[in-house]
């Protein structure tokens, strides 16, 4: 079995006395999609941002591909990760194309290599070619999210970290993009062992994407495993409650017509 | 590279030539921003020029404090002053009485005082000549016999301890109808009969114009304000011929003569240089050349000086304030300190700041540029800092997560995103700067403040507008220029309206 992409040992974080994350151990397996799930304030985003080196743990260590993340190597390591955030986090003064190619240009990739990679990504995400010259304010929410994804994938990262990537979208777009995203993950994975870490509060989305789910509550991991394990043997009554916490139209029909 | 060397060589050469030819003037004269002082300064300058000495004249500087500091700071060599002002303002609180005490105090600061130029410009009481003649009033004590007279005094005179209260007590004046009135309106009120006596300065031009009788201060209530020249002691050694030239003026100007010169300049709008030249020709038989400039060339000169002050100070402010704004966001603790300091600078009154800088920077454009530079910092620092702080966290983190080094993030992401705020800050500074630069005239830096100051002094609205209108137009132009610059410098993506879904 491949070694884990990320290995977090005893990491914790407090903000001004308020505990965001209790000392926690976590391994992210290579070639898999791991979903961090939980309510707001559960510590899932803090965990993700520790992996990127955006948040420095108060205690413990974070290893990426067996190298400990430190201020000295964090810039180089981040270039081997891709990051996408709710709303896209696009640079408003750059066009979609410039957003995607910013890092490649900074690293002085030859233009032919940039063009080839860009064409590949546009095809992969089914992004309209003409949209590359638009500015973020001229893009729809779904398009902005695709641009954000392309930017994350541009350098061919070993791992993609996504924080509520579909959070700001309307349900229909969201549904479509979930499918697309999944196929993108599979396509990239077919070529190399790309790992994905995804943060969401939507249990349906988590079940749809995740090989492994990590449920957090109040800065602690409650349970870690597949969705089947969550259903079959919940570690805590909270797990069951969380699994049931989302209403579907079926629930409504059942409750009004017993 | 070669070009730069050539320029450096030229600059060096011109400095050497200047030094060799001794273009440094032998005598540098200053004066305050009121007509009598400007005329006296002209007299000193022209009398030295008539001896073939190179003299320069910095006319109508801000006030006593600025001239005194400039004299001590060796920026000027001589300026006209009044004994009362020396005792009351320059050595205020020292309680100097009499010329000997004043001379002693001045000598301790390395300054000499000439003898009186021949007139005493002090407070006086004036009333219409015909009325005074009819009532037989010659002296202030005669007023006591006419309790029915209506008196109108300037507000300053009414409230000053050594003004009306002292006069009333010393002369036991019985008048009941005493009111405060603006000095310029007082003359018109006298003419219409609304008031029958007012306070004035004993050499006011209006005394002649309105046919007023100046009443004798027979009890010597008013302090003496004898006109004198102040010059540094070392001038007698360095430029004895210049010193002896201007000391020729001692005792040569009588009060009526001064009044007549004031009247020509103020009421007939004859340039002070011409007034002074005519006096020297008539009184001392000296013939001097007076050059008079056209309105257009003067406006052009003011524009050049004004733009010089604004451009240099603004460029320097941008170069310093932008990095400071960045520091404010990167190190919030230091940032608080920086913002407090530039904020405090903003509250220093401009005149105080200018006076404070004379010992270090002298007078002229240098201290003005430094003052304008300091006043321009706050808007740029604050807008740069807030522009950077207002970048959404997800955008900032996205840039970090890409692995862009800090300096690159600043250059490629953060500064372009903050550019609308930064430009707005620079625009604010520039517009304020154009207005504030008019104060440069107080300290001899020229610019559009010059005609404004002269206009106020001569009560000439036309002259005031010659400075005020171009300054306002310039401010509008600067504003327009920045709006064009925004279109060029602010990235297109930031100027698009947000998409509404």
XYZ file of C-alpha atoms in Angstrom:
759
model
C 0.000 0.000 0.000
C 1.144 3.541 -0.813
C 2.274 5.702 2.074
C -0.249 8.374 3.123
C -0.143 11.754 1.292
C -0.683 13.614 4.530
C 0.171 12.464 7.985
C -0.981 14.697 10.851
C 0.178 13.782 14.347
C -1.141 15.447 17.490
C -2.081 18.663 15.712
C -4.177 21.189 17.631
C -5.203 24.806 17.255
C -6.861 27.464 19.387
C -7.874 30.960 18.385
C -7.685 33.408 21.269
C -8.420 30.727 23.860
C -11.247 29.116 21.848
C -10.416 25.549 20.842
C -10.730 25.006 17.082
C -9.055 21.626 16.977
C -8.166 19.281 19.842
C -4.946 17.241 19.444
C -5.729 15.045 16.457
C -4.056 12.291 14.408
C -5.086 11.763 10.809
C -3.725 10.038 7.693
C -4.925 10.863 4.205
C -4.541 7.859 1.922
C -3.015 8.259 -1.511
C -5.153 7.889 -4.623
C -8.362 8.247 -2.668
C -10.960 10.910 -2.022
C -11.163 11.752 1.647
C -14.083 13.894 2.781
C -13.882 15.964 5.958
C -17.420 16.465 7.147
C -19.053 18.243 10.047
C -21.010 21.294 11.099
C -19.597 24.817 10.933
C -16.936 25.250 13.585
C -16.261 21.525 13.813
C -12.604 22.031 12.815
C -12.784 20.568 9.304
C -11.555 23.720 7.542
C -8.804 24.216 10.104
C -7.595 20.686 9.387
C -7.605 21.294 5.632
C -5.748 24.589 5.964
C -3.113 22.925 8.136
C -2.391 20.569 5.264
C -1.762 23.623 3.059
C 0.411 25.294 5.662
C -2.035 28.215 5.813
C -2.621 27.466 9.495
C 0.287 26.537 11.746
C -0.703 23.980 14.383
C -0.088 25.016 18.006
C 1.104 21.469 18.727
C 1.949 18.466 16.560
C 3.354 17.964 13.099
C 2.060 17.882 9.530
C 3.855 15.707 6.959
C 3.242 15.893 3.230
C 4.698 12.920 1.361
C 6.747 12.182 4.476
C 8.289 15.695 4.560
C 7.349 17.877 7.503
C 5.789 21.162 6.382
C 7.868 24.103 7.621
C 8.119 27.784 6.666
C 11.208 26.946 4.615
C 9.611 24.403 2.320
C 5.964 25.437 2.401
C 6.061 27.422 -0.874
C 7.640 24.542 -2.791
C 5.291 21.971 -1.240
C 2.176 24.054 -2.012
C 3.089 23.950 -5.690
C 2.539 20.184 -5.514
C -0.973 20.709 -4.097
C -4.053 22.230 -5.701
C -6.485 24.345 -3.683
C -10.035 25.399 -4.388
C -12.382 27.311 -2.150
C -16.077 28.173 -1.915
C -16.874 30.909 -4.424
C -13.652 30.163 -6.305
C -11.325 32.692 -4.632
C -10.476 33.970 -8.117
C -8.311 37.070 -8.576
C -10.788 39.641 -9.865
C -8.207 41.686 -11.800
C -7.083 38.706 -13.908
C -9.055 36.959 -16.633
C -10.089 33.331 -16.177
C -7.128 32.251 -18.330
C -4.685 34.433 -16.405
C -6.011 33.059 -13.120
C -5.415 29.504 -14.277
C -1.958 30.117 -15.751
C -0.612 32.512 -13.098
C 1.629 29.975 -11.389
C 2.777 28.282 -14.593
C 3.811 31.681 -15.932
C 5.563 32.533 -12.688
C 7.455 29.217 -12.938
C 8.342 30.150 -16.536
C 6.730 27.196 -18.253
C 7.165 27.408 -22.038
C 4.072 28.875 -23.730
C 3.469 25.641 -25.685
C 3.324 23.635 -22.467
C 0.938 26.140 -20.885
C -1.335 26.091 -23.948
C -1.403 22.301 -24.063
C -2.201 21.941 -20.371
C -4.891 24.650 -20.584
C -6.574 22.919 -23.556
C -6.564 19.659 -21.627
C -8.203 21.272 -18.585
C -10.824 23.154 -20.598
C -11.783 19.867 -22.201
C -11.788 18.031 -18.876
C -14.047 20.542 -17.136
C -16.149 21.241 -20.232
C -15.478 24.955 -19.835
C -16.454 27.180 -22.799
C -13.242 28.094 -24.640
C -14.291 31.736 -25.126
C -14.769 32.106 -21.388
C -11.029 32.162 -20.755
C -10.787 35.835 -21.682
C -13.571 36.828 -19.288
C -13.025 38.383 -15.903
C -14.348 36.626 -12.785
C -17.146 39.175 -12.435
C -18.368 38.128 -15.878
C -18.568 34.416 -15.013
C -21.511 32.475 -13.555
C -21.033 30.706 -10.241
C -20.574 27.336 -11.928
C -18.073 28.748 -14.406
C -16.104 30.431 -11.631
C -15.948 27.100 -9.822
C -14.623 25.374 -12.940
C -11.947 28.058 -13.322
C -11.010 27.590 -9.688
C -10.721 23.839 -10.265
C -8.576 24.341 -13.385
C -6.311 26.694 -11.444
C -5.937 24.024 -8.749
C -5.113 21.340 -11.337
C -2.874 23.433 -13.621
C 0.496 22.291 -12.278
C -0.593 18.638 -12.111
C -0.717 18.406 -8.308
C -0.310 15.221 -6.291
C -3.233 16.204 -4.119
C -6.236 18.471 -4.543
C -7.680 20.183 -1.482
C -11.173 21.617 -1.846
C -12.977 23.622 0.823
C -16.753 23.568 0.251
C -16.096 23.891 -3.489
C -19.770 23.752 -4.420
C -21.118 25.573 -1.382
C -22.207 28.765 -3.095
C -24.050 27.199 -6.031
C -27.736 26.710 -6.692
C -28.945 23.085 -6.307
C -29.177 22.273 -10.021
C -25.730 23.601 -10.886
C -24.432 21.930 -7.798
C -25.858 18.576 -8.819
C -24.340 18.848 -12.291
C -20.987 19.943 -10.971
C -20.847 17.120 -8.467
C -21.021 14.658 -11.337
C -18.504 16.594 -13.319
C -16.143 16.891 -10.416
C -16.299 13.189 -9.802
C -15.487 12.425 -13.412
C -12.610 14.914 -13.310
C -11.204 13.166 -10.240
C -11.486 9.815 -11.960
C -9.899 11.114 -15.150
C -6.929 12.623 -13.333
C -6.602 9.555 -11.205
C -6.455 7.364 -14.314
C -3.206 9.081 -15.280
C -1.553 9.370 -11.898
C -2.440 8.682 -8.294
C -4.081 12.021 -7.480
C -5.508 12.250 -3.985
C -8.431 14.491 -3.100
C -9.331 16.010 0.239
C -12.717 17.664 0.254
C -14.492 19.613 2.978
C -18.267 19.715 3.015
C -21.182 19.819 5.435
C -23.455 17.960 3.017
C -23.656 14.264 3.882
C -25.059 13.380 0.456
C -22.112 15.052 -1.249
C -19.727 13.329 1.152
C -21.216 9.910 0.421
C -21.159 10.621 -3.313
C -17.454 11.544 -3.446
C -15.806 9.932 -0.523
C -13.886 6.715 -0.293
C -13.215 7.696 3.293
C -15.329 10.023 5.422
C -13.973 11.820 8.479
C -16.725 13.216 10.713
C -15.674 16.028 13.032
C -17.500 17.636 15.906
C -16.248 20.390 18.234
C -12.643 20.048 17.084
C -12.493 16.233 17.440
C -12.811 13.324 15.021
C -15.976 11.380 15.885
C -15.660 8.630 13.320
C -13.580 7.787 10.282
C -14.469 5.199 7.635
C -16.648 4.448 4.641
C -20.282 5.534 4.447
C -21.284 1.895 4.887
C -19.366 1.702 8.145
C -21.033 4.937 9.285
C -24.469 3.429 8.626
C -23.716 -0.036 9.935
C -21.811 0.745 13.082
C -21.999 4.396 14.140
C -19.376 5.208 16.768
C -21.661 7.650 18.516
C -25.386 8.588 18.472
C -24.245 11.889 16.880
C -23.159 9.972 13.775
C -26.659 8.647 13.252
C -28.146 12.039 13.979
C -25.812 13.681 11.478
C -26.610 11.095 8.810
C -30.290 11.861 9.219
C -29.932 15.596 9.587
C -30.673 16.409 5.974
C -34.234 16.539 4.806
C -35.131 15.121 1.404
C -38.460 15.520 -0.378
C -39.081 11.858 0.454
C -38.961 12.651 4.184
C -41.540 15.368 3.738
C -43.895 13.113 1.803
C -43.557 10.361 4.380
C -44.311 12.691 7.292
C -47.356 14.388 5.737
C -48.858 11.123 4.377
C -48.268 8.476 7.010
C 25.083 56.136 -18.265
C 27.109 58.666 -20.264
C 24.159 61.015 -20.250
C 23.861 60.778 -16.516
C 27.549 61.551 -16.118
C 27.171 64.576 -18.393
C 24.274 65.895 -16.333
C 26.226 65.416 -13.122
C 29.175 67.252 -14.630
C 26.930 70.108 -15.755
C 25.384 70.455 -12.316
C 28.824 70.460 -10.715
C 30.146 72.969 -13.250
C 27.263 75.350 -12.747
C 27.756 75.172 -8.971
C 31.432 76.004 -9.378
C 30.660 78.900 -11.730
C 28.133 80.237 -9.246
C 30.684 80.097 -6.490
C 33.408 81.701 -8.601
C 31.265 84.592 -9.762
C 29.961 85.147 -6.265
C 26.326 85.151 -7.360
C 25.432 84.764 -3.729
C 23.778 88.057 -2.885
C 25.486 90.482 -0.547
C 22.215 91.425 1.094
C 19.030 89.445 1.536
C 16.038 91.476 2.625
C 12.742 90.219 4.046
C 9.410 91.819 4.883
C 6.078 90.933 6.458
C 2.809 90.483 4.651
C 1.449 94.003 5.026
C 1.936 96.960 2.765
C 4.054 99.188 5.001
C 6.526 96.381 5.660
C 6.690 95.531 1.955
C 7.474 99.181 1.101
C 10.163 99.414 3.782
C 11.727 96.209 2.482
C 11.701 97.670 -1.043
C 13.465 100.792 0.248
C 16.210 98.717 1.877
C 16.642 96.536 -1.198
C 16.742 99.429 -3.633
C 19.084 101.573 -1.563
C 21.556 98.679 -1.516
C 21.106 98.035 -5.247
C 21.746 101.700 -5.934
C 25.193 101.213 -4.415
C 25.832 98.458 -6.949
C 25.381 95.703 -4.351
C 23.586 92.517 -5.219
C 20.467 92.416 -3.049
C 17.572 89.965 -3.099
C 14.178 90.617 -1.626
C 11.784 88.066 -0.108
C 8.648 90.088 0.210
C 5.559 89.463 2.355
C 6.611 86.438 4.393
C 4.105 85.003 6.871
C 4.641 87.047 10.024
C 6.876 88.069 12.897
C 7.721 84.494 13.907
C 8.791 83.495 10.414
C 10.918 86.610 9.824
C 12.589 86.382 13.216
C 13.388 82.695 12.659
C 14.650 83.460 9.141
C 16.898 86.233 10.471
C 18.410 83.994 13.147
C 18.653 81.118 10.656
C 20.697 83.338 8.271
C 18.076 83.047 5.553
C 17.667 86.815 5.432
C 20.032 89.556 6.620
C 17.673 92.413 7.424
C 13.955 93.157 7.772
C 11.794 96.041 9.004
C 10.288 95.665 12.475
C 8.630 97.780 15.193
C 10.006 98.337 18.698
C 6.622 97.466 20.249
C 6.512 94.170 18.369
C 10.025 93.298 19.496
C 9.135 93.925 23.136
C 5.639 92.387 23.048
C 5.962 89.512 20.578
C 9.563 88.464 20.031
C 10.527 88.818 23.710
C 7.007 88.417 25.055
C 6.938 87.989 28.814
C 10.387 89.493 29.272
C 8.826 92.857 30.144
C 11.319 94.920 28.129
C 10.949 98.678 28.637
C 12.742 101.215 26.513
C 15.107 100.973 23.565
C 18.152 100.157 25.669
C 16.575 97.040 27.161
C 15.468 95.961 23.685
C 18.933 96.518 22.212
C 20.484 94.455 25.008
C 18.074 91.547 24.531
C 18.632 91.628 20.773
C 22.417 91.751 21.128
C 22.291 88.539 23.168
C 20.767 86.883 20.104
C 23.360 88.443 17.786
C 20.952 90.970 16.327
C 21.311 94.736 15.943
C 18.562 97.303 15.802
C 18.868 100.453 13.718
C 17.678 103.786 15.054
C 14.071 104.736 14.378
C 13.355 105.226 10.686
C 11.506 108.347 11.711
C 7.930 107.373 12.473
C 5.907 105.635 15.145
C 3.249 103.265 13.784
C 1.117 102.723 16.841
C -2.526 102.700 17.811
C -4.100 106.076 17.446
C -7.550 107.610 17.621
C -8.799 109.350 14.526
C -11.861 111.440 13.733
C -13.020 113.421 10.703
C -10.938 116.577 10.313
C -13.939 118.933 9.985
C -15.680 117.523 13.039
C -12.492 117.730 15.085
C -11.984 121.306 13.984
C -15.570 122.253 14.850
C -15.376 120.682 18.307
C -11.831 121.920 18.878
C -10.396 118.474 19.519
C -6.611 118.093 19.163
C -5.659 115.534 21.799
C -7.268 112.389 23.140
C -7.847 114.157 26.470
C -10.107 116.625 24.625
C -12.532 113.742 24.013
C -13.480 113.807 27.706
C -15.363 117.071 27.122
C -17.690 115.479 24.557
C -19.566 112.560 26.165
C -22.119 112.524 23.307
C -19.599 111.262 20.738
C -20.289 107.853 19.219
C -17.184 105.653 19.174
C -16.558 102.555 17.066
C -13.475 100.418 17.634
C -12.069 97.307 16.051
C -12.947 94.214 18.052
C -9.304 93.579 18.833
C -8.884 97.090 20.215
C -11.984 96.801 22.406
C -10.898 93.554 23.981
C -7.155 94.112 24.339
C -6.097 95.026 27.837
C -3.872 97.793 26.465
C -6.612 98.980 24.096
C -9.911 100.669 24.903
C -10.099 99.668 28.619
C -6.724 101.271 29.332
C -7.550 104.335 27.237
C -10.909 104.810 28.975
C -9.441 104.540 32.467
C -6.394 106.714 31.840
C -8.263 109.555 30.105
C -11.494 109.079 32.132
C -13.501 108.990 28.918
C -17.276 109.310 29.540
C -18.653 108.007 26.216
C -21.439 105.465 26.591
C -21.973 104.614 22.981
C -19.018 102.413 22.139
C -19.298 99.507 19.759
C -17.170 96.967 17.985
C -16.823 97.291 14.230
C -14.696 95.754 11.501
C -11.614 97.865 10.831
C -12.315 98.323 7.130
C -15.958 99.180 7.746
C -14.997 101.720 10.407
C -13.792 104.221 7.782
C -17.062 104.042 5.923
C -18.974 104.361 9.199
C -16.961 107.512 9.984
C -17.775 108.941 6.570
C -21.512 108.322 6.991
C -21.512 109.697 10.529
C -22.572 106.423 12.125
C -19.532 106.732 14.390
C -17.407 109.786 15.097
C -14.056 108.369 16.158
C -12.233 105.073 15.720
C -8.934 103.394 16.428
C -6.390 103.193 13.628
C -2.705 102.789 13.024
C -0.959 106.120 12.876
C 0.344 105.612 9.329
C -2.805 104.075 7.789
C -3.283 105.108 4.197
C -6.957 105.782 4.864
C -6.133 108.706 7.177
C -5.356 110.760 4.091
C -8.130 109.370 1.972
C -10.905 109.991 4.493
C -9.419 113.296 5.774
C -9.036 112.165 9.354
C -7.301 113.970 12.205
C -5.024 111.782 14.302
C -5.479 112.819 17.951
C -2.356 113.274 20.021
C -1.833 110.630 22.717
C -0.944 113.289 25.318
C -0.897 110.839 28.235
C 1.342 108.371 26.310
C -0.995 105.452 26.834
C -0.169 103.627 23.614
C 3.152 101.777 23.459
C 5.729 102.983 20.991
C 5.918 101.116 17.724
C 8.906 102.892 16.201
C 9.853 101.476 12.821
C 13.412 100.097 12.840
C 15.523 97.676 10.842
C 16.730 94.443 12.430
C 19.929 92.875 11.108
C 22.429 90.367 12.382
C 25.505 91.751 14.119
C 27.871 89.855 11.819
C 26.448 91.673 8.787
C 28.434 94.786 9.735
C 31.636 92.777 9.292
C 30.573 90.748 6.261
C 28.920 93.495 4.264
C 29.782 96.860 5.811
C 28.905 98.748 2.628
C 25.425 97.209 2.567
C 24.858 97.990 6.226
C 25.900 101.587 5.888
C 23.719 101.871 2.776
C 20.480 100.871 4.462
C 21.303 102.743 7.655
C 20.972 105.858 5.477
C 17.234 105.401 5.941
C 17.390 106.015 9.691
C 15.399 109.111 10.623
C 14.492 109.856 6.997
C 10.869 108.709 6.868
C 8.287 110.824 8.663
C 4.834 109.565 9.588
C 3.082 111.665 6.875
C 5.605 110.429 4.310
C 5.004 106.822 5.278
C 1.268 107.430 5.224
C 1.544 108.893 1.729
C 3.530 105.897 0.503
C 0.990 103.504 2.042
C -1.795 105.441 0.370
C -0.143 105.253 -3.043
C 0.374 101.528 -2.783
C -2.905 100.629 -1.155
C -5.380 103.113 -2.536
C -3.858 103.966 -5.898
C -2.494 100.429 -6.490
C 0.944 101.677 -7.489
C 3.447 98.790 -7.166
C 5.490 99.038 -3.956
C 8.725 98.947 -5.952
C 7.655 102.093 -7.818
C 6.523 103.805 -4.580
C 9.875 103.074 -2.962
C 11.874 104.157 -6.024
C 9.998 107.486 -6.174
C 10.654 108.099 -2.500
C 14.381 107.386 -2.856
C 14.591 109.658 -5.891
C 12.791 112.533 -4.173
C 14.374 112.215 -0.759
C 17.893 110.936 -1.375
C 18.335 111.682 -5.071
C 18.937 107.999 -5.781
C 17.836 106.599 -9.095
C 16.979 102.947 -9.209
C 15.647 100.677 -11.919
C 12.265 99.136 -11.261
C 11.203 96.194 -13.345
C 7.515 95.503 -13.543
C 6.166 92.179 -14.742
C 2.980 91.529 -16.685
C 0.011 89.677 -15.241
C 0.518 86.763 -17.640
C 4.188 86.289 -16.800
C 3.353 86.482 -13.095
C 0.645 83.822 -13.351
C 3.005 81.622 -15.348
C 5.723 82.062 -12.737
C 3.250 81.249 -9.941
C 2.060 78.180 -11.824
C 5.623 76.975 -12.241
C 6.397 77.432 -8.572
C 3.106 75.864 -7.518
C 3.573 72.797 -9.709
C 7.129 72.423 -8.461
C 5.971 72.354 -4.825
C 3.092 69.963 -5.506
C 4.927 67.548 -7.791
C 8.033 67.053 -5.688
C 6.156 66.736 -2.405
C 3.556 64.360 -3.842
C 6.109 62.075 -5.515
C 8.094 61.879 -2.294
C 4.924 61.182 -0.330
C 3.956 58.335 -2.675
C 7.420 56.824 -2.446
C 7.289 56.815 1.352
C 3.581 56.322 2.116
C 3.015 53.294 -0.130
C 5.628 51.104 1.594
C 4.369 52.403 4.953
C 0.853 51.301 4.010
C 2.173 47.838 3.164
C 4.035 47.686 6.482
C 0.780 48.645 8.248
C -0.966 45.529 6.877
C 1.951 43.157 7.340
C 2.711 44.247 10.920
C -0.491 45.496 12.541
C 1.327 46.580 15.728
C 3.791 48.831 13.897
C 0.902 49.849 11.655
C -1.016 51.373 14.563
C 2.045 53.416 15.451
C 2.581 54.577 11.862
C -1.055 55.590 11.448
C -1.013 57.496 14.747
C 2.145 59.392 13.818
C 0.980 60.418 10.340
C -2.397 61.278 11.870
C -0.808 63.547 14.462
C 1.257 65.259 11.760
C -2.021 66.130 10.058
C -3.185 68.052 13.133
C -0.130 70.338 13.328
C -1.163 73.809 12.123
C 0.645 74.557 8.895
C 2.092 77.865 10.070
C 3.530 76.197 13.180
C 5.049 73.443 11.060
C 6.632 75.983 8.705
C 8.103 78.036 11.577
C 9.386 74.870 13.207
C 11.313 73.903 10.077
C 13.040 77.236 9.396
C 16.063 76.478 11.626
C 16.661 73.231 9.720
C 15.578 74.057 6.198
C 15.496 77.835 5.998
C 12.747 79.580 4.050
C 11.557 79.159 0.492
C 10.553 75.990 -1.293
C 12.431 73.460 0.853
C 10.400 73.741 4.068
C 7.206 74.100 2.013
C 7.924 70.864 0.168
C 8.661 69.053 3.416
C 5.441 70.376 4.986
C 3.370 69.376 1.946
C 5.082 65.978 1.910
C 4.164 65.414 5.557
C 0.542 66.497 5.014
C 0.245 64.164 2.006
C 1.223 61.015 3.892
C -1.971 60.198 5.780
C -4.446 59.703 2.911
C -1.996 57.517 0.988
C -0.881 55.402 3.957
C -4.441 54.900 5.157
C -5.888 54.063 1.760
C -3.046 51.692 0.919
C -3.488 49.890 4.227
C -7.269 49.663 4.001
C -7.124 48.697 0.324
C -4.862 45.779 1.206
C -6.867 44.817 4.281
C -10.118 44.761 2.319
C -8.920 42.016 -0.015
C -11.230 39.069 0.758
C -9.562 36.388 2.868
C -10.337 33.643 0.354
C -8.538 35.564 -2.390
C -5.533 36.224 -0.170
C -5.386 32.567 0.901
C -5.802 31.391 -2.686
C -2.689 33.364 -3.608
C -0.824 31.868 -0.667
C -2.032 28.362 -1.451
C -0.703 28.622 -5.000
C 2.795 28.876 -3.534
C 3.499 32.439 -4.687
C 6.262 34.055 -2.596
C 5.228 37.080 -0.476
C 6.784 39.745 -2.686
C 5.156 38.259 -5.790
C 1.774 38.078 -4.068
C 2.117 41.771 -3.259
C 3.126 42.690 -6.790
C 0.814 40.461 -8.813
C -2.253 40.166 -6.613
C -2.507 42.453 -3.615
C -1.304 45.816 -4.966
C -3.295 45.520 -8.213
C -6.388 44.628 -6.188
C -5.808 47.549 -3.818
C -4.998 49.931 -6.681
C -8.396 51.701 -6.750
C -8.087 52.546 -3.052
C -4.422 53.539 -3.383
C -5.145 55.810 -6.338
C -8.051 57.375 -4.482
C -5.689 58.118 -1.594
C -3.121 59.681 -3.902
C -5.858 61.713 -5.566
C -7.047 63.026 -2.197
C -3.486 63.949 -1.262
C -2.875 65.653 -4.587
C -6.022 67.775 -4.452
C -5.427 68.798 -0.829
C -1.799 69.432 -1.710
C -2.712 71.864 -4.492
C -4.787 73.840 -1.997
C -2.299 73.695 0.849
C 0.585 74.734 -1.404
C -0.857 78.261 -1.408
C 0.516 78.480 2.148
C 4.011 78.215 0.669
C 3.767 81.955 -0.023
C 3.906 82.582 3.743
C 7.458 81.322 3.746
C 8.630 82.672 0.433
C 8.074 79.641 -1.776
C 5.886 81.547 -4.232
C 3.048 79.826 -6.045
C -0.580 80.897 -6.254
C -0.536 81.847 -2.579
C 1.564 84.872 -3.565
C -1.189 86.870 -5.318
C -3.678 85.733 -2.657
C -1.461 87.090 0.099
C -0.865 90.345 -1.780
C -4.576 90.619 -2.536
C -5.504 90.216 1.117
C -2.893 92.789 2.076
C -4.105 95.339 -0.480
C -7.771 94.396 -0.041
C -7.769 93.700 -3.777
C -10.282 91.032 -4.757
C -8.910 90.921 -8.299
C -5.484 89.925 -7.047
C -6.931 87.348 -4.655
C -8.766 85.785 -7.589
C -5.544 85.766 -9.628
C -4.312 83.191 -7.131
C -7.525 81.528 -6.046
C -8.975 80.785 -9.484
C -5.849 79.177 -11.000
C -5.391 77.173 -7.790
C -8.976 75.909 -7.990
C -8.637 75.137 -11.698
C -5.401 73.310 -11.001
C -7.119 71.246 -8.304
C -9.866 70.306 -10.761
C -7.284 69.428 -13.416
C -5.434 67.211 -10.965
C -8.706 65.522 -10.076
C -9.452 64.963 -13.768
C -5.952 63.692 -14.402
C -6.375 61.068 -11.723
C -9.696 59.969 -13.130
C -7.947 59.329 -16.443
C -5.124 57.590 -14.579
C -7.648 55.330 -12.871
C -8.856 54.165 -16.252
C -5.304 53.315 -17.275
C -3.899 51.974 -14.020
C -6.785 50.118 -12.368
C -7.021 46.625 -13.906
C -10.063 46.139 -16.143
C -11.400 43.243 -14.112
C -11.873 45.550 -11.122
C -13.783 48.162 -13.057
C -16.488 45.824 -14.372
C -19.846 45.897 -12.633
C -20.398 42.808 -10.492
C -22.457 40.121 -12.177
C -26.001 39.893 -10.954
C -27.498 36.464 -11.181
